[in-house]
Every structure is written in structure tokens, then in C-alpha cells.
Amino acid sequence: MIQLIDSFGRKIEYLRVSVTDRCDFRCFYCIPKGFKGFIESDNRLTLEEFVRLIRIFSELGVSKFRLTGGEPLVRKDIADMVQQIAVLPGVDDLSMSTNASHLAEHAEVLKKAGVSRINVSLDTLKPDVFREITQSELQPVLDGLMAAKKAGLHPIKINMVVMKDLNVDEIGNMVDFCLEHGFTLRFIETMPVGTAGQDAVDRYVSLDAIWKDLEQRFEMEPARMTGAGPAKYLKLVGKRLKIGFITPISQHFCEDCNRVRLSSEGTLYLCLGQQDKLEFRPLLRQGLTDEELKAAISEAIQRKPEKHEFNDNPDQVGRVMSVTGG
Ligand code: SAM
Ligand code: SF4
């Protein structure tokens, strides 16, 4: 069986696809204020190019795919895209990261098309704090979440970027909310990706302290989770709530990294925290065959860096987070 193994012996089996770098939100840690440098339409991959590349990756042993962005649900053809990807024989797991603002209209379609799991960004349950973080409104997101639950999307994971003087006091409320609705809760540390991420570093909270605090407040046990990736999980004893911790800064997990990222202009980024890349768009448009593209991917995977340098070199990644999708 064909496998992609990098020069550090890591098996690459997961591709995150930023299907657009555009978004209807402006989370201050993701897209810089007044940002105008979005990818131009001629430079974006077409639906056919995305689906072709995903098929080629699946034929190289990559079986997990996550559609992200930017906001995937702002694409008008997202339902078509999901349907075309879900039926590819090598795609075992198709998931999506979304801000959920348009999830109420799409939840049923996503479920029917075969999106197995969704991650929803939700940093706060307070409308005013939500507005401060995203420049947008909370209620459509809550409506989207309820629609997703009703449509039977499962598991629904809530991603909460924990930030000093902003939402760190809402951890208890978020635990109750997720417990009530059967959602999984995941805490994330702010990362210095792009100028917005670098500016948000002064909001950084180490999740170590949150973990210890939760262990004191609740009876917890270690837990396992499908598609857990780098998150470490705790579970409330006797309850169904699982809580994940994604700690790229305080405890990096690069030695187990199994993923690469494709941007909507067709650039493959080999590490979220480094610049190494392969530009597919010219290769696709020069008419390379599937076999030639596979050879280019295999060669690029050998260049996957050992680790990010968020701590030692925090200004290294200038690209906006929505280009690579987190
Ligand atoms: N728009 C979708 C959403 O918000 O879920 C998908 C794309 S978003 C870039 C993916 C994830 O990246 C979100 O959970 C978001 O909170 C996270 N993110 C964005 N910028 C970040 C940063 N500087 N540090 C940590 N996480 C970040
Ligand atoms: Fe948009 Fe997601 Fe970035 Fe927020 S984190 S601006 S919702 S892409």
C-alpha cells in the first residue's frame, strides 16, 4: 500500500484544505484589521482542481480530510464540493471547521453529503465579547450549532481560543453549555501565525493552568477521542463531556505530526509554523499528469520540517491564518 512517510518517519495521512481564505468574521487573532490581501479569484483553485488534488492525495494513502478556511460555508459551491469529495474511494474521514454563522442553512446538506464531524469556533457565550472578538453576532452561531445537533452531525467539537482578560473567566460556563448540548469542548492556545496572531500573543494563556484548575474543580479522568490529533483529552467522571487541550506553545506535539495543509491558491504548506511549501497551481495549469503530481508530493513531503518554532522565532510566519486554516 502506498504511504507518504516524511524524513522523520512520520506517516502523513491528513490533509487540511483551506477552501477559501475569505471569511464573514474578523477574529482579531486571525485576520489583521483592515486586511485587503485576500487571494485573487484567478489565483484560486477551481472546484475541479481541488477535487483532483484531494483524489490524488487519497491515492497516496491520505485518508483524512478537513475543509477549513477562512470560512468554508461562505463558498456558494460548498455543498457540491463536499458531495464530490465524500464519494472519493480513499476518503475515510471528511470533516469541517466552521464559524457556524451559516451552519443553520447547511447542516442537513453536510450530514447527507457525508461530513462526519464538525469543529465550531466559539470563544465566548457573551454577545458583547463575541462582537469584540469577531466583529460579528453570536446568535446565528448558536442557531447553527442547534441545527447541526438536530441534523445529527456528531461529534460537534467547540474550539475555544482561551485569552487573558477576555474569556478565561468563561471556562465554567462553556463547560456547562457543552455538557447540556453533548458537545466536546477544546481549548486552544493563541499561536503567532500572521501579524494578527503575533499581535494576539499578549492574550496568551498556558493551558497547563486551566487543566490543573479543572482537575481541582471536577472529578476528571483521561479520555480518548476519535480523530483526536494533537489534543489531549480529559473526561468528567460519570458524564459524557470530553475536554480537549491543544497546546502548540506550552507543549508542542510536532513529533506526532501527521498533516499538511493546502491553501485555496493551491499551495501545500508542510508545517503551520514554517514557510516550506509546494506550489501546485502552476503545476496543475501546466498540465502535469497525476503521476507527475504524485512524484512532486512525495518529494515535498521529504522536506516537511521537524517542528514549528513558535517559541524561538515567533515572527517567522507572515501569512494570515485563514490561508492555511489552522
Ligand atoms: N472559520 C473557521 C473557524 O473559525 O473555525 C475555520 C478556519 S479558523 C482559521 C480555524 C481555527 O483556527 C479556529 O478554531 C480559530 O479559532 C483558530 N485560530 C485562528 N487564528 C488563531 C491563532 N492566532 N491562534 C490560535 N488559533 C487560531
Ligand atoms: Fe474567520 Fe475562522 Fe479566522 Fe475567525 S478564526 S476570522 S471565523 S477564519
Short mmCIF file of C-alpha atoms and ligand atoms in Angstrom, two decimals:
data_model
loop_
_atom_site.label_atom_id
_atom_site.label_comp_id
_atom_site.label_asym_id
_atom_site.label_seq_id
_atom_site.Cartn_x
_atom_site.Cartn_y
_atom_site.Cartn_z
CA MET A 1 0.00 0.00 0.00
CA ILE A 2 1.28 3.49 -0.89
CA GLN A 3 2.12 5.71 2.08
CA LEU A 4 3.62 9.15 2.48
CA ILE A 5 6.38 8.99 5.08
CA ASP A 6 8.48 12.06 5.78
CA SER A 7 12.21 12.18 6.52
CA PHE A 8 11.50 11.91 10.29
CA GLY A 9 9.47 8.70 9.82
CA ARG A 10 6.08 10.39 10.32
CA LYS A 11 3.22 8.99 8.26
CA ILE A 12 1.29 11.78 6.56
CA GLU A 13 -2.36 10.76 6.41
CA TYR A 14 -4.24 14.01 6.97
CA LEU A 15 -4.78 16.98 4.64
CA ARG A 16 -6.39 20.20 5.77
CA VAL A 17 -7.82 22.18 2.91
CA SER A 18 -8.44 25.90 3.21
CA VAL A 19 -11.20 26.11 0.59
CA THR A 20 -11.23 29.91 0.79
CA ASP A 21 -9.20 32.47 2.73
CA ARG A 22 -12.29 34.73 2.92
CA CYS A 23 -14.48 34.95 5.96
CA ASP A 24 -17.55 36.82 7.17
CA PHE A 25 -15.88 37.25 10.60
CA ARG A 26 -12.79 39.22 11.54
CA CYS A 27 -11.46 37.40 14.60
CA PHE A 28 -8.70 39.72 15.74
CA TYR A 29 -6.19 36.87 16.27
CA CYS A 30 -6.72 35.51 12.74
CA ILE A 31 -7.27 38.24 10.11
CA PRO A 32 -5.44 41.57 10.61
CA LYS A 33 -7.57 44.70 10.97
CA GLY A 34 -8.38 46.25 7.58
CA PHE A 35 -6.75 43.32 5.75
CA LYS A 36 -7.06 43.64 1.96
CA GLY A 37 -4.64 40.98 0.73
CA PHE A 38 -7.09 38.15 0.06
CA ILE A 39 -6.25 35.69 -2.72
CA GLU A 40 -7.49 36.97 -6.09
CA SER A 41 -10.09 34.96 -7.93
CA ASP A 42 -7.83 33.95 -10.87
CA ASN A 43 -5.33 32.58 -8.39
CA ARG A 44 -7.84 30.40 -6.57
CA LEU A 45 -8.12 26.72 -7.38
CA THR A 46 -11.33 25.77 -9.16
CA LEU A 47 -13.65 23.18 -7.66
CA GLU A 48 -12.33 20.63 -10.19
CA GLU A 49 -8.71 21.38 -9.23
CA PHE A 50 -9.48 20.98 -5.51
CA VAL A 51 -11.26 17.67 -6.08
CA ARG A 52 -8.49 16.39 -8.34
CA LEU A 53 -5.78 17.20 -5.80
CA ILE A 54 -7.77 15.62 -2.96
CA ARG A 55 -8.24 12.46 -5.05
CA ILE A 56 -4.50 12.37 -5.77
CA PHE A 57 -3.68 12.73 -2.06
CA SER A 58 -6.16 9.95 -1.26
CA GLU A 59 -4.39 7.70 -3.77
CA LEU A 60 -1.17 8.37 -1.85
CA GLY A 61 -2.66 6.99 1.37
CA VAL A 62 -4.03 10.23 2.85
CA SER A 63 -7.45 9.25 4.22
CA LYS A 64 -8.49 12.13 6.46
CA PHE A 65 -9.53 15.48 5.06
CA ARG A 66 -10.77 18.61 6.81
CA LEU A 67 -12.34 21.51 4.92
CA THR A 68 -11.47 24.76 6.61
CA GLY A 69 -10.59 28.33 5.68
CA GLY A 70 -11.35 31.20 6.03
CA GLU A 71 -14.93 30.20 6.37
CA PRO A 72 -15.81 27.18 4.19
CA LEU A 73 -19.54 27.92 4.33
CA VAL A 74 -19.14 31.27 2.53
CA ARG A 75 -18.36 29.30 -0.66
CA LYS A 76 -21.51 29.08 -2.78
CA ASP A 77 -20.50 25.67 -4.13
CA ILE A 78 -19.60 24.13 -0.76
CA ALA A 79 -22.38 21.51 -0.91
CA ASP A 80 -21.17 20.34 -4.36
CA MET A 81 -17.61 20.28 -3.16
CA VAL A 82 -18.43 18.18 -0.11
CA GLN A 83 -20.50 15.77 -2.19
CA GLN A 84 -17.73 15.29 -4.74
CA ILE A 85 -15.04 14.74 -2.10
CA ALA A 86 -17.10 12.44 0.13
CA VAL A 87 -17.58 9.87 -2.65
CA LEU A 88 -13.86 9.51 -3.46
CA PRO A 89 -12.92 5.93 -2.57
CA GLY A 90 -9.88 6.81 -0.42
CA VAL A 91 -11.64 9.42 1.71
CA ASP A 92 -12.41 7.71 5.03
CA ASP A 93 -12.98 10.77 7.14
CA LEU A 94 -14.27 14.12 5.91
CA SER A 95 -14.74 16.88 8.46
CA MET A 96 -15.15 20.64 8.53
CA SER A 97 -14.06 23.58 10.68
CA THR A 98 -16.58 26.41 10.61
CA ASN A 99 -17.55 29.53 12.48
CA ALA A 100 -21.16 28.22 12.19
CA SER A 101 -22.63 31.58 11.12
CA HIS A 102 -24.16 29.83 8.06
CA LEU A 103 -24.45 26.38 9.57
CA ALA A 104 -28.21 26.54 10.10
CA GLU A 105 -28.74 26.56 6.29
CA HIS A 106 -26.12 23.89 5.61
CA ALA A 107 -26.28 21.38 8.46
CA GLU A 108 -28.68 18.90 6.79
CA VAL A 109 -26.85 19.05 3.46
CA LEU A 110 -23.48 18.46 5.13
CA LYS A 111 -24.81 15.49 7.05
CA LYS A 112 -26.40 13.96 3.93
CA ALA A 113 -23.26 14.56 1.88
CA GLY A 114 -21.13 12.67 4.36
CA VAL A 115 -19.38 15.22 6.54
CA SER A 116 -18.86 13.11 9.61
CA ARG A 117 -17.57 15.63 12.11
CA ILE A 118 -17.53 19.38 12.57
CA ASN A 119 -15.46 21.75 14.68
CA VAL A 120 -17.05 25.08 15.53
CA SER A 121 -15.14 28.11 16.77
CA LEU A 122 -16.84 29.61 19.79
CA ASP A 123 -14.71 31.60 22.22
CA THR A 124 -17.47 33.13 24.33
CA LEU A 125 -21.17 32.93 25.17
CA LYS A 126 -21.41 36.67 25.81
CA PRO A 127 -22.74 38.63 22.79
CA ASP A 128 -20.62 41.72 23.56
CA VAL A 129 -17.38 39.74 23.97
CA PHE A 130 -18.27 37.78 20.83
CA ARG A 131 -18.62 41.06 18.92
CA GLU A 132 -15.30 42.29 20.31
CA ILE A 133 -13.51 39.13 19.14
CA THR A 134 -15.19 38.50 15.77
CA GLN A 135 -16.80 41.82 14.74
CA SER A 136 -19.93 39.73 14.25
CA GLU A 137 -23.03 38.39 16.02
CA LEU A 138 -23.36 35.40 18.34
CA GLN A 139 -26.98 34.35 17.75
CA PRO A 140 -26.57 32.90 14.20
CA VAL A 141 -23.70 30.78 15.55
CA LEU A 142 -25.85 29.39 18.35
CA ASP A 143 -28.64 28.74 15.81
CA GLY A 144 -26.14 26.96 13.58
CA LEU A 145 -24.98 24.78 16.43
CA MET A 146 -28.53 23.77 17.34
CA ALA A 147 -29.26 22.97 13.67
CA ALA A 148 -26.13 20.82 13.50
CA LYS A 149 -27.15 18.94 16.62
CA LYS A 150 -30.66 18.41 15.20
CA ALA A 151 -29.23 17.19 11.88
CA GLY A 152 -27.25 14.54 13.76
CA LEU A 153 -23.75 15.80 13.00
CA HIS A 154 -21.53 14.11 15.54
CA PRO A 155 -19.25 14.74 17.29
CA ILE A 156 -19.56 18.52 17.39
CA LYS A 157 -16.38 19.97 18.86
CA ILE A 158 -16.32 23.53 20.15
CA ASN A 159 -12.95 25.22 19.69
CA MET A 160 -12.35 27.94 22.25
CA VAL A 161 -9.21 30.05 21.98
CA VAL A 162 -8.56 30.91 25.62
CA MET A 163 -7.45 34.51 26.11
CA LYS A 164 -6.34 36.60 29.05
CA ASP A 165 -8.76 39.34 30.18
CA LEU A 166 -11.25 38.30 27.53
CA ASN A 167 -12.80 34.86 28.00
CA VAL A 168 -10.69 32.95 30.50
CA ASP A 169 -13.43 33.58 33.07
CA GLU A 170 -15.97 31.77 30.87
CA ILE A 171 -14.47 28.31 31.10
CA GLY A 172 -17.06 27.15 33.64
CA ASN A 173 -19.96 28.49 31.51
CA MET A 174 -18.56 26.83 28.44
CA VAL A 175 -18.24 23.51 30.30
CA ASP A 176 -21.93 23.77 31.31
CA PHE A 177 -23.00 24.71 27.77
CA CYS A 178 -21.17 21.76 26.20
CA LEU A 179 -22.42 19.39 28.89
CA GLU A 180 -26.00 20.48 28.25
CA HIS A 181 -25.77 20.01 24.48
CA GLY A 182 -23.49 17.00 24.21
CA PHE A 183 -20.69 18.94 22.54
CA THR A 184 -16.98 18.26 23.04
CA LEU A 185 -15.03 21.26 24.31
CA ARG A 186 -11.49 22.03 23.20
CA PHE A 187 -9.27 24.77 24.49
CA ILE A 188 -6.63 26.24 22.18
CA GLU A 189 -3.58 28.41 22.90
CA THR A 190 -3.12 31.52 20.74
CA MET A 191 -0.48 30.96 18.06
CA PRO A 192 1.73 33.65 16.47
CA VAL A 193 0.60 32.96 12.89
CA GLY A 194 0.46 36.09 10.76
CA THR A 195 0.59 39.61 12.15
CA ALA A 196 -2.85 39.18 13.77
CA GLY A 197 -1.71 36.05 15.61
CA GLN A 198 1.54 37.76 16.62
CA ASP A 199 -0.37 40.76 17.98
CA ALA A 200 -2.62 38.43 19.99
CA VAL A 201 0.30 36.85 21.82
CA ASP A 202 -0.19 39.18 24.79
CA ARG A 203 -3.54 37.41 25.31
CA TYR A 204 -1.77 34.05 25.59
CA VAL A 205 -2.80 31.74 28.42
CA SER A 206 -0.94 28.48 29.06
CA LEU A 207 -3.49 25.67 29.17
CA ASP A 208 -1.48 23.93 31.84
CA ALA A 209 -3.06 26.13 34.48
CA ILE A 210 -6.56 25.53 33.08
CA TRP A 211 -6.00 21.75 33.14
CA LYS A 212 -4.91 21.87 36.80
CA ASP A 213 -7.79 24.15 37.74
CA LEU A 214 -10.37 21.85 36.10
CA GLU A 215 -8.86 18.82 37.83
CA GLN A 216 -9.38 20.59 41.15
CA ARG A 217 -12.94 21.67 40.39
CA PHE A 218 -14.25 18.43 38.84
CA GLU A 219 -13.54 14.74 39.08
CA MET A 220 -11.69 14.05 35.81
CA GLU A 221 -10.14 11.06 34.05
CA PRO A 222 -8.00 10.81 30.88
CA ALA A 223 -10.11 10.14 27.76
CA ARG A 224 -9.72 9.01 24.17
CA MET A 225 -11.38 10.73 21.23
CA THR A 226 -11.89 9.82 17.54
CA GLY A 227 -9.62 11.96 15.36
CA ALA A 228 -8.00 13.42 18.47
CA GLY A 229 -4.89 14.61 16.60
CA PRO A 230 -2.71 16.70 18.86
CA ALA A 231 -5.41 17.31 21.51
CA LYS A 232 -5.08 15.65 24.90
CA TYR A 233 -8.44 14.83 26.49
CA LEU A 234 -9.94 14.73 29.95
CA LYS A 235 -13.44 13.47 30.72
CA LEU A 236 -15.74 14.39 33.57
CA VAL A 237 -16.23 11.18 35.57
CA GLY A 238 -19.78 9.87 35.11
CA LYS A 239 -20.61 12.47 32.41
CA ARG A 240 -20.35 12.41 28.64
CA LEU A 241 -18.39 15.66 28.37
CA LYS A 242 -14.87 15.41 26.99
CA ILE A 243 -12.50 18.36 27.20
CA GLY A 244 -9.53 18.66 24.86
CA PHE A 245 -6.38 20.75 25.23
CA ILE A 246 -4.46 21.92 22.16
CA THR A 247 -1.15 23.26 23.37
CA PRO A 248 1.07 24.16 20.41
CA ILE A 249 3.01 26.64 22.55
CA SER A 250 3.33 25.17 26.05
CA GLN A 251 3.76 21.56 24.89
CA HIS A 252 4.32 21.07 21.19
CA PHE A 253 3.32 17.83 19.50
CA CYS A 254 5.41 18.01 16.33
CA GLU A 255 6.94 14.55 16.73
CA ASP A 256 3.50 13.04 16.04
CA CYS A 257 2.50 15.45 13.28
CA ASN A 258 0.59 13.59 10.55
CA ARG A 259 -0.72 16.50 8.47
CA VAL A 260 -0.04 19.01 5.74
CA ARG A 261 -2.17 21.93 4.55
CA LEU A 262 -3.42 23.06 1.15
CA SER A 263 -4.33 26.72 0.61
CA SER A 264 -7.04 27.91 -1.77
CA GLU A 265 -4.39 29.17 -4.18
CA GLY A 266 -3.07 25.64 -4.40
CA THR A 267 -0.02 25.92 -2.17
CA LEU A 268 0.84 22.97 0.01
CA TYR A 269 2.25 24.15 3.36
CA LEU A 270 4.29 21.48 5.04
CA CYS A 271 4.07 22.96 8.56
CA LEU A 272 1.71 25.54 10.09
CA GLY A 273 4.66 27.26 11.74
CA GLN A 274 7.16 27.26 8.85
CA GLN A 275 7.38 28.59 5.30
CA ASP A 276 8.26 25.34 3.46
CA LYS A 277 5.80 24.75 0.62
CA LEU A 278 4.99 23.32 -2.78
CA GLU A 279 3.04 25.43 -5.27
CA PHE A 280 0.59 23.20 -7.12
CA ARG A 281 -1.32 25.78 -9.13
CA PRO A 282 1.37 26.28 -11.83
CA LEU A 283 1.89 22.52 -11.99
CA LEU A 284 -1.84 21.87 -12.40
CA ARG A 285 -2.16 24.56 -15.05
CA GLN A 286 0.95 23.34 -16.94
CA GLY A 287 -0.91 20.04 -17.41
CA LEU A 288 1.13 17.69 -15.20
CA THR A 289 -0.23 14.15 -15.10
CA ASP A 290 -1.47 12.51 -11.90
CA GLU A 291 1.76 10.51 -11.70
CA GLU A 292 3.89 13.65 -12.04
CA LEU A 293 1.86 15.39 -9.32
CA LYS A 294 2.25 12.37 -7.04
CA ALA A 295 6.02 12.47 -7.55
CA ALA A 296 6.03 16.19 -6.65
CA ILE A 297 4.03 15.49 -3.47
CA SER A 298 6.32 12.65 -2.39
CA GLU A 299 9.36 14.87 -2.93
CA ALA A 300 7.78 17.76 -0.97
CA ILE A 301 6.85 15.52 1.97
CA GLN A 302 10.56 14.76 2.37
CA ARG A 303 11.04 18.48 3.05
CA LYS A 304 8.48 18.62 5.88
CA PRO A 305 10.24 20.44 8.74
CA GLU A 306 10.86 18.68 12.02
CA LYS A 307 8.96 21.23 14.11
CA HIS A 308 7.50 24.69 14.32
CA GLU A 309 9.44 27.48 16.06
CA PHE A 310 6.56 29.47 17.58
CA ASN A 311 8.54 29.99 20.78
CA ASP A 312 12.04 30.66 19.40
CA ASN A 313 11.05 32.50 16.25
CA PRO A 314 7.51 33.86 16.72
CA ASP A 315 7.63 36.35 13.81
CA GLN A 316 8.50 33.70 11.25
CA VAL A 317 5.08 33.05 9.68
CA GLY A 318 3.70 36.15 7.99
CA ARG A 319 0.77 34.52 6.23
CA VAL A 320 -2.72 35.05 7.61
CA MET A 321 -4.17 32.07 9.50
CA SER A 322 -7.18 31.89 7.16
CA VAL A 323 -4.81 30.98 4.29
CA THR A 324 -3.81 27.72 5.96
CA GLY A 325 -6.91 27.17 8.07
CA GLY A 326 -5.38 26.48 11.49
N1 SAM B 1 -13.51 29.82 10.08
C1 SAM B 1 -13.40 28.53 10.66
C2 SAM B 1 -13.37 28.62 12.16
O1 SAM B 1 -13.20 29.70 12.69
O2 SAM B 1 -13.47 27.55 12.78
C3 SAM B 1 -12.22 27.73 10.15
C4 SAM B 1 -10.90 28.44 10.00
S1 SAM B 1 -10.16 29.04 11.51
C5 SAM B 1 -8.67 29.73 10.88
C6 SAM B 1 -9.66 27.51 12.29
C7 SAM B 1 -9.29 27.63 13.73
O3 SAM B 1 -8.12 28.41 13.84
C8 SAM B 1 -10.34 28.25 14.63
O4 SAM B 1 -10.63 27.37 15.70
C9 SAM B 1 -9.65 29.50 15.15
O5 SAM B 1 -10.05 29.81 16.46
C10 SAM B 1 -8.20 29.11 15.06
N2 SAM B 1 -7.27 30.24 15.03
C11 SAM B 1 -7.23 31.27 14.15
N3 SAM B 1 -6.20 32.11 14.45
C12 SAM B 1 -5.58 31.58 15.53
C13 SAM B 1 -4.46 31.97 16.32
N4 SAM B 1 -3.74 33.04 16.04
N5 SAM B 1 -4.11 31.18 17.37
C14 SAM B 1 -4.81 30.06 17.67
N6 SAM B 1 -5.87 29.64 16.95
C15 SAM B 1 -6.26 30.39 15.90
FE1 SF4 B 2 -12.88 33.64 10.19
FE2 SF4 B 2 -12.31 31.39 11.47
FE3 SF4 B 2 -10.44 33.31 11.14
FE4 SF4 B 2 -12.47 33.78 12.77
S1 SF4 B 2 -10.90 32.19 13.03
S2 SF4 B 2 -11.69 35.19 11.19
S3 SF4 B 2 -14.10 32.70 11.80
S4 SF4 B 2 -11.37 32.10 9.56
#
